[in-house]
Short mmCIF file of C-alpha atoms in Angstrom, two decimals:
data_model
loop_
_atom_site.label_atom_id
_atom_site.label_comp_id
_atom_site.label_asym_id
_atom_site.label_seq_id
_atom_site.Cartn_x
_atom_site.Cartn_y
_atom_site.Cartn_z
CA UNK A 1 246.27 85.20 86.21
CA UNK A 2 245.82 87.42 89.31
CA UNK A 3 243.32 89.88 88.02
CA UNK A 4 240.02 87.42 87.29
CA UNK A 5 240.97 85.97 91.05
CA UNK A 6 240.69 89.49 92.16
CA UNK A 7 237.92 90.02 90.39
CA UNK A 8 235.89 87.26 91.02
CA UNK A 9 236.20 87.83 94.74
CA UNK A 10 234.61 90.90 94.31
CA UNK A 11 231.80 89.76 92.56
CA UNK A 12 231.10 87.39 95.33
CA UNK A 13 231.11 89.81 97.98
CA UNK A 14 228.91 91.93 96.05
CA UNK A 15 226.22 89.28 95.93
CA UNK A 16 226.83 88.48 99.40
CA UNK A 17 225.64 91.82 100.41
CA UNK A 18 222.13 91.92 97.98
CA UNK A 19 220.02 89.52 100.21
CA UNK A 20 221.33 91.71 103.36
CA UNK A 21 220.01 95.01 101.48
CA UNK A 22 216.55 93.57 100.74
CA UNK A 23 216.25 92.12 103.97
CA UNK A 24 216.84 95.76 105.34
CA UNK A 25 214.73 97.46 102.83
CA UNK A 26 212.28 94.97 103.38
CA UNK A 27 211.79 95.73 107.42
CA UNK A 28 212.10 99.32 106.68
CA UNK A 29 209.02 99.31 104.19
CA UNK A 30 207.16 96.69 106.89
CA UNK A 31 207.83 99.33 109.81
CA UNK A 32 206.75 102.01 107.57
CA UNK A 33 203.25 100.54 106.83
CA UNK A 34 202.83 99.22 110.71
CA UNK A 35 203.16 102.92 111.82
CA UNK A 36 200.77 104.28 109.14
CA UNK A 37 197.81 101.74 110.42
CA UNK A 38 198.70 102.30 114.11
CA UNK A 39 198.21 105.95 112.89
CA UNK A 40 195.17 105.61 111.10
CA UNK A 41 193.48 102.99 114.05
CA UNK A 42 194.46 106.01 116.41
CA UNK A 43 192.56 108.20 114.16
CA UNK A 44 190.10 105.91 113.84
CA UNK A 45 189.20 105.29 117.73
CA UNK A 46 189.27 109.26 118.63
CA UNK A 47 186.81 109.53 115.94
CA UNK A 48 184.74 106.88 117.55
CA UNK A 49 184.82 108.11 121.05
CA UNK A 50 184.34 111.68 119.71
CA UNK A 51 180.94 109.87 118.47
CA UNK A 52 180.14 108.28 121.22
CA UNK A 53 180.48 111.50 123.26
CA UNK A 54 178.49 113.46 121.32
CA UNK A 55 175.33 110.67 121.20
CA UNK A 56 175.36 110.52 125.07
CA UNK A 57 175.32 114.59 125.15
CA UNK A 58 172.36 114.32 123.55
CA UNK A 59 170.81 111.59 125.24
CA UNK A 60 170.81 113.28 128.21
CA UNK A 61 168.72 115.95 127.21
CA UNK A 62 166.12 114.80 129.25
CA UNK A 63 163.03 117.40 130.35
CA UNK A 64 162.86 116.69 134.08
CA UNK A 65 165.86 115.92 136.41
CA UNK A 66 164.40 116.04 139.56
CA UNK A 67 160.75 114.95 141.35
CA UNK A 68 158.20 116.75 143.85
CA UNK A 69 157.99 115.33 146.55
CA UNK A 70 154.74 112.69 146.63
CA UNK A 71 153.00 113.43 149.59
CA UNK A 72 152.72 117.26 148.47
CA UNK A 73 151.45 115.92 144.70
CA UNK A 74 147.75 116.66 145.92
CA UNK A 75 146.18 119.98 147.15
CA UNK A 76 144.66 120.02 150.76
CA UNK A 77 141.08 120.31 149.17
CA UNK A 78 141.41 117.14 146.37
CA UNK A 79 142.85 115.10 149.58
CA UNK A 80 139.81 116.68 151.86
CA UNK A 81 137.43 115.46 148.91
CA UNK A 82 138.77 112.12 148.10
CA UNK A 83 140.16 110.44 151.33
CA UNK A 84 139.17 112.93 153.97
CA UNK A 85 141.09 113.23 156.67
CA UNK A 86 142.97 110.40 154.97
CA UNK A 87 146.27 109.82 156.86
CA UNK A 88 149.61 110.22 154.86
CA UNK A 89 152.55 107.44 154.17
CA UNK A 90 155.21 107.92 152.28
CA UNK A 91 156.69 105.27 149.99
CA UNK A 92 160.10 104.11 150.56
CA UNK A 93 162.69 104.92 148.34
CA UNK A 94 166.97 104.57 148.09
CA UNK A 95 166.62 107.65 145.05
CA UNK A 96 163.59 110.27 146.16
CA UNK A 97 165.31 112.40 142.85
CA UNK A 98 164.37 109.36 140.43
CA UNK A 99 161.23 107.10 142.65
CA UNK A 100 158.93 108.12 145.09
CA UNK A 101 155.36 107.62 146.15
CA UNK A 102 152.87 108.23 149.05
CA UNK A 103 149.65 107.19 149.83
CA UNK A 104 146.28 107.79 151.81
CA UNK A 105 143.64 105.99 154.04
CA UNK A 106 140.42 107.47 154.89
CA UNK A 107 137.46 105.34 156.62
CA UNK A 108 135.08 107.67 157.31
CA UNK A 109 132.16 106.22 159.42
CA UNK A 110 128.47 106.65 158.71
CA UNK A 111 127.55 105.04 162.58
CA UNK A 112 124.99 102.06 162.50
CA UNK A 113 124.63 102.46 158.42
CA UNK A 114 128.33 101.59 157.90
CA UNK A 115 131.01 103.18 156.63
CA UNK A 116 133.06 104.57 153.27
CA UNK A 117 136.60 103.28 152.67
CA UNK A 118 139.04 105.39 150.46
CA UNK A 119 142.56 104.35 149.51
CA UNK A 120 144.89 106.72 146.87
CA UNK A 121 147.78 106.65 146.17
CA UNK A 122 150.71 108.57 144.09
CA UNK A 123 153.95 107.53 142.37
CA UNK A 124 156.48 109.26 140.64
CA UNK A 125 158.88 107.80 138.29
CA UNK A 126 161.81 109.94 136.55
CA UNK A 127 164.25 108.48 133.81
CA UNK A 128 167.33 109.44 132.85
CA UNK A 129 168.78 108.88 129.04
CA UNK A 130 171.17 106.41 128.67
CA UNK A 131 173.56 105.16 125.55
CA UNK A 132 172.35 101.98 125.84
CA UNK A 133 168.59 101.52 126.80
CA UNK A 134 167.84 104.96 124.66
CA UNK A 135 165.85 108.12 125.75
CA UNK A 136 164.61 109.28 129.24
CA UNK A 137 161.22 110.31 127.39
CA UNK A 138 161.45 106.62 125.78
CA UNK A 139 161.92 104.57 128.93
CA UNK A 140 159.19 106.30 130.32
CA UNK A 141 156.88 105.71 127.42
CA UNK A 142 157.63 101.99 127.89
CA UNK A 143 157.15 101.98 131.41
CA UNK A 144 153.45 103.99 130.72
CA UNK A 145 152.31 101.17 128.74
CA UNK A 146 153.69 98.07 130.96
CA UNK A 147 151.84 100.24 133.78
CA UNK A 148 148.57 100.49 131.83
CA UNK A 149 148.97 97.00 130.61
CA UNK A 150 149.81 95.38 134.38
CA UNK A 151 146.21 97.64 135.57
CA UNK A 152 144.37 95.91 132.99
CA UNK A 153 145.50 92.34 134.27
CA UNK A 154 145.24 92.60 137.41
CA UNK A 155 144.56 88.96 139.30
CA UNK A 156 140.80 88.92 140.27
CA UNK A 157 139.60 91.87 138.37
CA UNK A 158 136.33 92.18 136.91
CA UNK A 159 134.35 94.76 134.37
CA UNK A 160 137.68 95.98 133.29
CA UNK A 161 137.37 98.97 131.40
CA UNK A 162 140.08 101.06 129.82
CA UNK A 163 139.81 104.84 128.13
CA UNK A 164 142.08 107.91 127.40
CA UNK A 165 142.52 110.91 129.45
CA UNK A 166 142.65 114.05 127.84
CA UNK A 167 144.74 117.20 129.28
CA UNK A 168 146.90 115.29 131.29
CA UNK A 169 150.75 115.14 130.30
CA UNK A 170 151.81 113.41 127.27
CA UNK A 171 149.55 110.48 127.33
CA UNK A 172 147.40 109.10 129.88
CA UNK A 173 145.05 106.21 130.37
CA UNK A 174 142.38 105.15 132.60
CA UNK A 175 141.71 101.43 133.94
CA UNK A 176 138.81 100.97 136.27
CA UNK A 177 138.02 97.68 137.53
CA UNK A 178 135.91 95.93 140.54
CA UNK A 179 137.22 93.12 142.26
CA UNK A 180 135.89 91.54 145.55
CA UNK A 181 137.24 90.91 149.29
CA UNK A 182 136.06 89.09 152.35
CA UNK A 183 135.19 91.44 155.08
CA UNK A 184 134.45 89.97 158.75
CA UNK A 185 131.69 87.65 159.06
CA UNK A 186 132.62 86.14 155.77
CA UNK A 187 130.69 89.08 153.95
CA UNK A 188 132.11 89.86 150.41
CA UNK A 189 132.48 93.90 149.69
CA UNK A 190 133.02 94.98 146.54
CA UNK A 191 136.05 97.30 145.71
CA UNK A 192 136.00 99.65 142.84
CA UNK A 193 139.40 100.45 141.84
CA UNK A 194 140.64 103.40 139.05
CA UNK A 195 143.91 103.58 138.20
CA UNK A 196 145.38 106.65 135.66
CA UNK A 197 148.42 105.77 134.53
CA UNK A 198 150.18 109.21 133.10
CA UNK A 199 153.39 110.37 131.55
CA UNK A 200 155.25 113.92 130.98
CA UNK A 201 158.33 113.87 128.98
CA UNK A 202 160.76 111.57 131.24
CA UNK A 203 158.29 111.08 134.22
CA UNK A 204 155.22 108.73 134.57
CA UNK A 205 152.77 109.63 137.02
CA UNK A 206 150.59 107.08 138.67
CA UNK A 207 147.25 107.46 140.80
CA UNK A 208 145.31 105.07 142.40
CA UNK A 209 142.13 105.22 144.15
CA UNK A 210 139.66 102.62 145.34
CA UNK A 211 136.83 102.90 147.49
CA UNK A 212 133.85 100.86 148.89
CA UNK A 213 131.30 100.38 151.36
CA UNK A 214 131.74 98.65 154.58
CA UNK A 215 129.43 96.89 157.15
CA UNK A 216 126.62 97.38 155.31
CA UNK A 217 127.14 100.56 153.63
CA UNK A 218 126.49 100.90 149.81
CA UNK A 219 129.30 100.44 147.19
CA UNK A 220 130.50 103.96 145.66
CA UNK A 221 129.60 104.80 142.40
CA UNK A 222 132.57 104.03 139.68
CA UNK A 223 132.18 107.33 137.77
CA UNK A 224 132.25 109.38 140.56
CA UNK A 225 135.71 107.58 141.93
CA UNK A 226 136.58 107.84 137.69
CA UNK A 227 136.92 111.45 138.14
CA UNK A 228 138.55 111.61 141.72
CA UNK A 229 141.32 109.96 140.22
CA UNK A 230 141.66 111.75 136.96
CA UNK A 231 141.60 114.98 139.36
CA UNK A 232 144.16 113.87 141.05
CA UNK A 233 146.36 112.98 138.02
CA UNK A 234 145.82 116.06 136.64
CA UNK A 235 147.61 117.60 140.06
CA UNK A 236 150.27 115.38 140.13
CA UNK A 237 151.40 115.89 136.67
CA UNK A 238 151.24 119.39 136.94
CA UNK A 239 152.76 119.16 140.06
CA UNK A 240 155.79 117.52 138.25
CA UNK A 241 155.86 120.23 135.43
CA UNK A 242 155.49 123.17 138.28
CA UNK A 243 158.16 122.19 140.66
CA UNK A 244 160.76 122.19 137.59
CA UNK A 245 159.27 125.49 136.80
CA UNK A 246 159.90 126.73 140.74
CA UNK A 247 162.79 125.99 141.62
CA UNK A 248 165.24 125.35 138.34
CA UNK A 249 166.69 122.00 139.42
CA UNK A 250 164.23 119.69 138.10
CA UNK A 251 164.68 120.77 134.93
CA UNK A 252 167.57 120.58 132.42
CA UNK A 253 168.83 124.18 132.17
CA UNK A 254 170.18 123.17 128.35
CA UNK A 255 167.13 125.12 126.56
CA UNK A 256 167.61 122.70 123.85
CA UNK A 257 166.31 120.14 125.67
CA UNK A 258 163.29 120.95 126.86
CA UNK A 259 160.62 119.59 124.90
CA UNK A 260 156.97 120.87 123.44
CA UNK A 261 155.53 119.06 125.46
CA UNK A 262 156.37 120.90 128.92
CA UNK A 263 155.10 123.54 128.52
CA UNK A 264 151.87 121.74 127.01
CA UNK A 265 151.70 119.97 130.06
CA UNK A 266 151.34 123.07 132.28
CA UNK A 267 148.73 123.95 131.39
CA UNK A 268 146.94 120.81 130.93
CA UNK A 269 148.21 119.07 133.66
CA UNK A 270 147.69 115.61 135.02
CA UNK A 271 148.82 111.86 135.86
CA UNK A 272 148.01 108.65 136.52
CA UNK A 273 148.88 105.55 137.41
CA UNK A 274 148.24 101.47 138.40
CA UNK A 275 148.47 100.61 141.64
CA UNK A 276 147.61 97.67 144.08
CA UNK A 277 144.44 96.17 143.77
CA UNK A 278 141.73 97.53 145.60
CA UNK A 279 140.93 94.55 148.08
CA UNK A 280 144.98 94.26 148.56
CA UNK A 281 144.86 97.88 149.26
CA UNK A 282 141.89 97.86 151.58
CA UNK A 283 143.06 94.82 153.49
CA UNK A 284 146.53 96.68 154.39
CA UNK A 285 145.47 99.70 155.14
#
């Protein structure tokens, strides 16, 4: 009578116990499988950012990572010939290694037959990869053609004409225009404006130069201001590519960055550039 009591007691304490075990077993496999993903997402993110790394390493393989400085772009003879003795102003700038820009007046007077007005001018821009926006040499190609394409639009400008300049960085274009100001006495002069808009590797070069005739002298001949300015783009381009060449820190010293199309551009040289319109030019200046 005793022994099915016993044994029926044990059977219920045995069954007891099951749901305990597989409530056990069950958080040990769980725990198991949490640490295994936790593992694997670990794995997963290092891999990632080891990615990541490596993409903004090369990025930043940019060509030029410093500028020359603006106002010594131009050699003492192209300044003498374009905008003589043209006085100097340099551009304002918060980042001289990444901006910068100067510029020139000359008004040289011809006595009771009037006189010649010359305004050029010289920017720099430098770009730097980054992860997001892309390439230095990229940004700079988009900035080229929002340059050439803001010189062809210019507010009040007519005859516009736009061609390709050869030997002179990467790319370059030129946009010549004329456009008209009031002078004193209510007299309209006509300003004849040439902008070359340039660009080598990470840096666009730009170079305007306008010039025109005032009280009563005769308007300057477009060509002839045409190839001031693609003289002086030439310069300032290769004054970009020979000041990395001089003294190290404007260029990347990773080899494997430099591209073709440095050393191309020393020995082509050149630049270019939009800039204010003429008669906004003349009228400061």
């Amino acid at each position: 009578m005793h022994r099915p009591t016993k044994r029926l007691s044990r059977l219920l304490v045995c069954a007891a116990a099951v749901p305990a075990v597989l409530v056990v077993a069950g958080c040990s496999s769980g725990s198991g499988s949490d640490s295994g993903d936790g593992a694997k997402k670990g794995s997963e993110a290092k891999a990632s950012a080891s990615t990541a790394g490596d993409a903004a390493k090369k990025l930043a393989a940019v060509t030029y990572k410093d500028l020359p400085q603006a106002c010594s772009a131009l050699s003492k003879k192209t300044l003498d010939d374009l905008a003589p003795k043209g006085k100097s102003k340099s551009g304002s700038s918060d980042d001289e290694s990444s901006r910068a820009s100067c510029s020139w007046s000359s008004l040289d007077s011809n006595g009771v037959k009037g006189s010649q007005y010359r305004w050029l001018s010289v920017s720099l821009m430098r770009f730097d990869s980054d992860l997001n926006r892309g390439s230095g040499d990229k940004l700079a190609s988009e900035y080229y053609a929002k340059q050439v394409k803001d010189a062809e639009s210019t507010e009040g400008a007519k005859s516009v004409k736009t061609s390709p300049v050869s030997g002179t960085g990467d790319e370059a274009t030129l946009v010549r225009y004329d456009s008209k100001y009031e002078e004193k006495k209510g007299k309209d002069v006509t300003s004849r404006q040439q902008t070359v808009v340039s660009r080598v590797d990470n840096v666009v070069v730009t170079v305007d130069y306008n010039g025109s005739g005032l009280a009563g002298d005769k308007t300057p001949d477009a060509s002839d201001l045409s190839k001031g300015a693609e003289k002086a783009a030439k310069e300032a381009v290769a004054s970009v590519v020979d000041s990395a060449k001089a003294g190290g820190s404007g260029k990347s010293g990773d080899s494997s960055s430099s591209s073709p199309s440095a050393s191309k551009s020393a020995s082509k040289s050149g630049a270019k550039s939009p800039s204010a319109s003429p008669s906004k030019s003349a009228k400061k200046d």
